[in-house]
Amino acid sequence: MKKRPVTSQQVAELAGVSQSAVSRCFSPKASIAPKTKAKVLAAAKQLGYRPNAIARSLITRSSRTIAVVMSQLDNPFYAQMLEYASRRFQQHGYHLLLFMSSDEQETTSVMSDILQSQADGILMLAATLSSSLAKECVARGIPVVMINRTVAFEGVSQVASDNYHGGYWVGCHLVESGCERIAFLAGLADSSTSSQRRQGFLDALAEHGAACWAEAIGDYDFATAQAATRALFSRDVYPDAVFAANDHMAIAVIDTLKAELGLQVPQDVAVVGFDNIPVAAWPSYQLTTVQQPIEAMVDEATALLLGQIASGQVTGERKVLPVTPIVRASAVSGT
Amino acid sequence: MKKRPVTSQQVAELAGVSQSAVSRCFSPKASIAPKTKAKVLAAAKQLGYRPNAIARSLITRSSRTIAVVMSQLDNPFYAQMLEYASRRFQQHGYHLLLFMSSDEQETTSVMSDILQSQADGILMLAATLSSSLAKECVARGIPVVMINRTVAFEGVSQVASDNYHGGYWVGCHLVESGCERIAFLAGLADSSTSSQRRQGFLDALAEHGAACWAEAIGDYDFATAQAATRALFSRDVYPDAVFAANDHMAIAVIDTLKAELGLQVPQDVAVVGFDNIPVAAWPSYQLTTVQQPIEAMVDEATALLLGQIASGQVTGERKVLPVTPIVRASAVSGT
DNA sequence: CTGTTAGCGCCTTCAA
DNA sequence: TTGAAGGCGCTAACAG
């Protein structure tokens, strides 16, 4: 059966001091005589005492907890982000409460749980928030940082990589490589990442006097991207280059081209992705892509959250971090 | 600045009832007159009241939180598990507190945080616990369930797939396919998963009058597995089959064989993995493997944790779930 | 530096 | 069914 945990009161009795003396021994900044501290720690060890973080939170009004809302963990890009974020916050004495939410409706119910959980801050990884919910967080003074997603509301902070210039680079690279029938495979229709990458890409083509030859939607999903690829290549004249809005889909494109359509990459079709997930570097793919600075993005988000928590001010800041083109075999210059 | 949240006291005043009446409106099983409840809910909505879960936990002594300890999130197999587990617990009104821990030493410090967090249960995904720590959890009545890892201590529950028979099947399959120089690529040396798979595999070979031709260690890591592959194939006579202890490494083997060594799979070398991660099904790999029942494993772990939390009894149970061979092109019968 | 005294926001007996 | 009262385990003034 569940035993009642040891309390600071019991430690105090054993050590022959007051309960608050025990409390002070476990608060970094409290002043306590070394001698009493030793007595208390001895008693605590003997009883197996651990401070109750719940009780502490109640009075300090700080749970030292960050709620993380994610939409997909099957994309290694976001899995990496989560792992790094967890370690980062752990370093600062914060813990992550994980919530999965696929759509905005689910997010609403999840946010209710988050608000009750008294999380000190909210980190959204590729998940969106309705503006009414965002408003409530701001009203309550809970900082929210969104990574790679945009919300039309003042007060929530946003961290993103420079999707526009990433897309722009891809456009330039493909045109300069001599490609003439360039297709774009979009991610989720309503995601800012996909539309910004697309816009930069289209602008680059336009500046070179070129245009996008075909477009399709892959929803950032493997199977959907495969279907889209089949559609794009179903006619006699097909694209000689595909820019997929992320690596996950680019891999799907390459596999479909090679295995189903008997086409070579990059000889027949050049393929470019976005993210630079580990798979992109594998010998079988050698995917040319645009690297997002995962760690820098998380560092920025961490700083934003912790800063706002410390100051008690929620400020809707926007950070855009530079991306890095990675040229591999799937789309080389001069193909 | 951070506003003080609305309390049940304030709601009570606005509704003209006592604070305990408000409390009862937010407890499912409490009895309350419909009329009062309506008044209270109206007042609560007007003020934007949300019950404070921290305060509730303090008195109910239940945080409705499960601590999850993971070692690697870059292996999609465990990312999938985490996602599914999160949704599963969410359904039951529990939330996950995420902790990353690479080695047993780090686990020790992480466990200290977990114990303080008052988590109602602990789920370990491919992470190990020292027996002293396990002992402490049991002593405190906190149920622990480990997935795919073993600990030499009574009291913690364990869920695993049938690694032995999975390995056994692989051994049979490769011998029956006519392979004669079969190599094994181990995962982490001290992991039960790797050693059980190996044992089943060796037993199968022995029963067929065969033996393992070579062994190497890949630590469940991509780069290490690549290096191991180079070593295995550095001599004139090299293996005609490789059984990698998981898919992640099997993919590394295939890539290294194809890209660096100019060998064909399965014509020159048959390759088999373990897990059946999504990548295994991709056209470029078509990896023959042994599928672990992810959802069944998590369901089992969930049931064990919630059952023990409900009963207040921690019982060290062991569940072994059946695996499913998946034959794809990387190692077919009669090669 | 130490003990005493109030609560943090809520649940839960106990009477009414 | 409802209100009043007493904590849950701890931190944070305040005196001493």
PDB file of N, CA and C (backbone and C1' of nucleotides) in Angstrom, chain C:
ATOM      1  P    DC C   1      24.040  33.181   9.034  1.00  0.00           P
ATOM      2  O5'  DC C   1      23.353  32.883  10.417  1.00  0.00           O
ATOM      3  C5'  DC C   1      23.781  31.760  11.168  1.00  0.00           C
ATOM      4  C4'  DC C   1      22.802  31.549  12.291  1.00  0.00           C
ATOM      5  C3'  DC C   1      21.676  30.550  11.938  1.00  0.00           C
ATOM      6  O3'  DC C   1      21.612  29.582  12.989  1.00  0.00           O
ATOM      7  C1'  DC C   1      20.749  32.563  12.799  1.00  0.00           C
ATOM      8  P    DT C   2      20.929  28.189  12.779  1.00  0.00           P
ATOM      9  O5'  DT C   2      19.519  28.418  13.462  1.00  0.00           O
ATOM     10  C5'  DT C   2      19.413  28.395  14.877  1.00  0.00           C
ATOM     11  C4'  DT C   2      18.082  28.958  15.267  1.00  0.00           C
ATOM     12  C3'  DT C   2      16.885  28.107  14.853  1.00  0.00           C
ATOM     13  O3'  DT C   2      16.417  27.418  15.999  1.00  0.00           O
ATOM     14  C1'  DT C   2      16.493  30.459  14.592  1.00  0.00           C
ATOM     15  P    DG C   3      15.409  26.174  15.797  1.00  0.00           P
ATOM     16  O5'  DG C   3      14.017  26.829  16.216  1.00  0.00           O
ATOM     17  C5'  DG C   3      13.865  27.336  17.534  1.00  0.00           C
ATOM     18  C4'  DG C   3      12.691  28.283  17.586  1.00  0.00           C
ATOM     19  C3'  DG C   3      11.338  27.627  17.294  1.00  0.00           C
ATOM     20  O3'  DG C   3      10.418  27.982  18.320  1.00  0.00           O
ATOM     21  C1'  DG C   3      11.629  29.548  15.922  1.00  0.00           C
ATOM     22  P    DT C   4       8.945  27.300  18.375  1.00  0.00           P
ATOM     23  O5'  DT C   4       8.000  28.509  17.983  1.00  0.00           O
ATOM     24  C5'  DT C   4       8.266  29.813  18.482  1.00  0.00           C
ATOM     25  C4'  DT C   4       7.344  30.822  17.819  1.00  0.00           C
ATOM     26  C3'  DT C   4       5.952  30.264  17.503  1.00  0.00           C
ATOM     27  O3'  DT C   4       4.971  31.176  17.966  1.00  0.00           O
ATOM     28  C1'  DT C   4       6.900  31.244  15.559  1.00  0.00           C
ATOM     29  P    DT C   5       3.431  30.786  17.878  1.00  0.00           P
ATOM     30  O5'  DT C   5       3.024  31.504  16.521  1.00  0.00           O
ATOM     31  C5'  DT C   5       3.318  32.891  16.348  1.00  0.00           C
ATOM     32  C4'  DT C   5       2.907  33.341  14.964  1.00  0.00           C
ATOM     33  C3'  DT C   5       1.541  32.828  14.523  1.00  0.00           C
ATOM     34  O3'  DT C   5       0.766  33.916  14.067  1.00  0.00           O
ATOM     35  C1'  DT C   5       3.149  32.425  12.832  1.00  0.00           C
ATOM     36  P    DA C   6      -0.844  33.790  14.120  1.00  0.00           P
ATOM     37  O5'  DA C   6      -1.221  34.216  12.635  1.00  0.00           O
ATOM     38  C5'  DA C   6      -0.805  33.357  11.593  1.00  0.00           C
ATOM     39  C4'  DA C   6      -0.542  34.143  10.328  1.00  0.00           C
ATOM     40  C3'  DA C   6      -1.607  33.853   9.281  1.00  0.00           C
ATOM     41  O3'  DA C   6      -1.707  34.921   8.361  1.00  0.00           O
ATOM     42  C1'  DA C   6       0.446  32.773   8.706  1.00  0.00           C
ATOM     43  P    DG C   7      -3.103  35.027   7.525  1.00  0.00           P
ATOM     44  O5'  DG C   7      -3.540  33.483   7.466  1.00  0.00           O
ATOM     45  C5'  DG C   7      -3.962  32.902   6.204  1.00  0.00           C
ATOM     46  C4'  DG C   7      -2.820  32.907   5.200  1.00  0.00           C
ATOM     47  C3'  DG C   7      -3.156  32.126   3.938  1.00  0.00           C
ATOM     48  O3'  DG C   7      -2.862  32.922   2.801  1.00  0.00           O
ATOM     49  C1'  DG C   7      -1.177  31.262   4.947  1.00  0.00           C
ATOM     50  P    DC C   8      -3.814  32.859   1.545  1.00  0.00           P
ATOM     51  O5'  DC C   8      -3.014  31.956   0.490  1.00  0.00           O
ATOM     52  C5'  DC C   8      -1.821  32.403  -0.107  1.00  0.00           C
ATOM     53  C4'  DC C   8      -1.311  31.306  -1.035  1.00  0.00           C
ATOM     54  C3'  DC C   8      -2.428  30.529  -1.731  1.00  0.00           C
ATOM     55  O3'  DC C   8      -2.470  30.929  -3.100  1.00  0.00           O
ATOM     56  C1'  DC C   8      -0.836  29.037  -0.654  1.00  0.00           C
ATOM     57  P    DG C   9      -3.809  31.491  -3.742  1.00  0.00           P
ATOM     58  O5'  DG C   9      -4.674  30.176  -4.004  1.00  0.00           O
ATOM     59  C5'  DG C   9      -4.253  29.233  -4.987  1.00  0.00           C
ATOM     60  C4'  DG C   9      -5.036  27.959  -4.790  1.00  0.00           C
ATOM     61  C3'  DG C   9      -6.556  28.120  -4.849  1.00  0.00           C
ATOM     62  O3'  DG C   9      -7.045  27.286  -5.880  1.00  0.00           O
ATOM     63  C1'  DG C   9      -5.898  26.878  -2.941  1.00  0.00           C
ATOM     64  P    DC C  10      -8.539  26.929  -6.110  1.00  0.00           P
ATOM     65  O5'  DC C  10      -8.718  25.596  -5.272  1.00  0.00           O
ATOM     66  C5'  DC C  10      -8.096  24.412  -5.743  1.00  0.00           C
ATOM     67  C4'  DC C  10      -8.105  23.372  -4.658  1.00  0.00           C
ATOM     68  C3'  DC C  10      -9.462  22.726  -4.420  1.00  0.00           C
ATOM     69  O3'  DC C  10      -9.446  21.455  -5.071  1.00  0.00           O
ATOM     70  C1'  DC C  10      -8.301  23.215  -2.370  1.00  0.00           C
ATOM     71  P    DC C  11     -10.759  20.592  -5.216  1.00  0.00           P
ATOM     72  O5'  DC C  11     -10.735  19.654  -3.925  1.00  0.00           O
ATOM     73  C5'  DC C  11      -9.694  18.695  -3.827  1.00  0.00           C
ATOM     74  C4'  DC C  11      -9.753  18.048  -2.462  1.00  0.00           C
ATOM     75  C3'  DC C  11     -11.002  17.207  -2.203  1.00  0.00           C
ATOM     76  O3'  DC C  11     -10.560  16.012  -1.574  1.00  0.00           O
ATOM     77  C1'  DC C  11     -10.751  18.802  -0.480  1.00  0.00           C
ATOM     78  P    DT C  12     -11.528  14.722  -1.532  1.00  0.00           P
ATOM     79  O5'  DT C  12     -11.765  14.525   0.030  1.00  0.00           O
ATOM     80  C5'  DT C  12     -11.029  15.352   0.941  1.00  0.00           C
ATOM     81  C4'  DT C  12     -11.601  15.197   2.329  1.00  0.00           C
ATOM     82  C3'  DT C  12     -12.921  14.434   2.419  1.00  0.00           C
ATOM     83  O3'  DT C  12     -12.958  13.736   3.653  1.00  0.00           O
ATOM     84  C1'  DT C  12     -13.229  16.629   3.195  1.00  0.00           C
ATOM     85  P    DT C  13     -13.892  12.423   3.781  1.00  0.00           P
ATOM     86  O5'  DT C  13     -15.200  12.902   4.548  1.00  0.00           O
ATOM     87  C5'  DT C  13     -15.520  12.309   5.797  1.00  0.00           C
ATOM     88  C4'  DT C  13     -14.855  13.031   6.950  1.00  0.00           C
ATOM     89  C3'  DT C  13     -15.818  13.174   8.133  1.00  0.00           C
ATOM     90  O3'  DT C  13     -15.219  12.715   9.347  1.00  0.00           O
ATOM     91  C1'  DT C  13     -15.068  15.324   7.380  1.00  0.00           C
ATOM     92  P    DC C  14     -16.148  12.431  10.578  1.00  0.00           P
ATOM     93  O5'  DC C  14     -16.812  13.859  10.803  1.00  0.00           O
ATOM     94  C5'  DC C  14     -16.365  14.729  11.843  1.00  0.00           C
ATOM     95  C4'  DC C  14     -17.284  15.923  11.881  1.00  0.00           C
ATOM     96  C3'  DC C  14     -18.704  15.582  12.341  1.00  0.00           C
ATOM     97  O3'  DC C  14     -18.896  16.082  13.656  1.00  0.00           O
ATOM     98  C1'  DC C  14     -18.680  17.103  10.464  1.00  0.00           C
ATOM     99  P    DA C  15     -20.102  15.482  14.546  1.00  0.00           P
ATOM    100  O5'  DA C  15     -20.973  16.796  14.792  1.00  0.00           O
ATOM    101  C5'  DA C  15     -21.736  17.263  13.729  1.00  0.00           C
ATOM    102  C4'  DA C  15     -21.924  18.767  13.823  1.00  0.00           C
ATOM    103  C3'  DA C  15     -23.357  19.147  14.202  1.00  0.00           C
ATOM    104  O3'  DA C  15     -23.396  20.452  14.724  1.00  0.00           O
ATOM    105  C1'  DA C  15     -23.000  19.430  11.841  1.00  0.00           C
ATOM    106  P    DA C  16     -24.804  20.953  15.370  1.00  0.00           P
ATOM    107  O5'  DA C  16     -25.576  21.575  14.123  1.00  0.00           O
ATOM    108  C5'  DA C  16     -25.131  22.804  13.575  1.00  0.00           C
ATOM    109  C4'  DA C  16     -25.900  23.114  12.316  1.00  0.00           C
ATOM    110  C3'  DA C  16     -27.426  23.104  12.513  1.00  0.00           C
ATOM    111  O3'  DA C  16     -27.961  24.314  12.013  1.00  0.00           O
ATOM    112  C1'  DA C  16     -26.805  21.820  10.613  1.00  0.00           C
TER     113       DA C  16
END
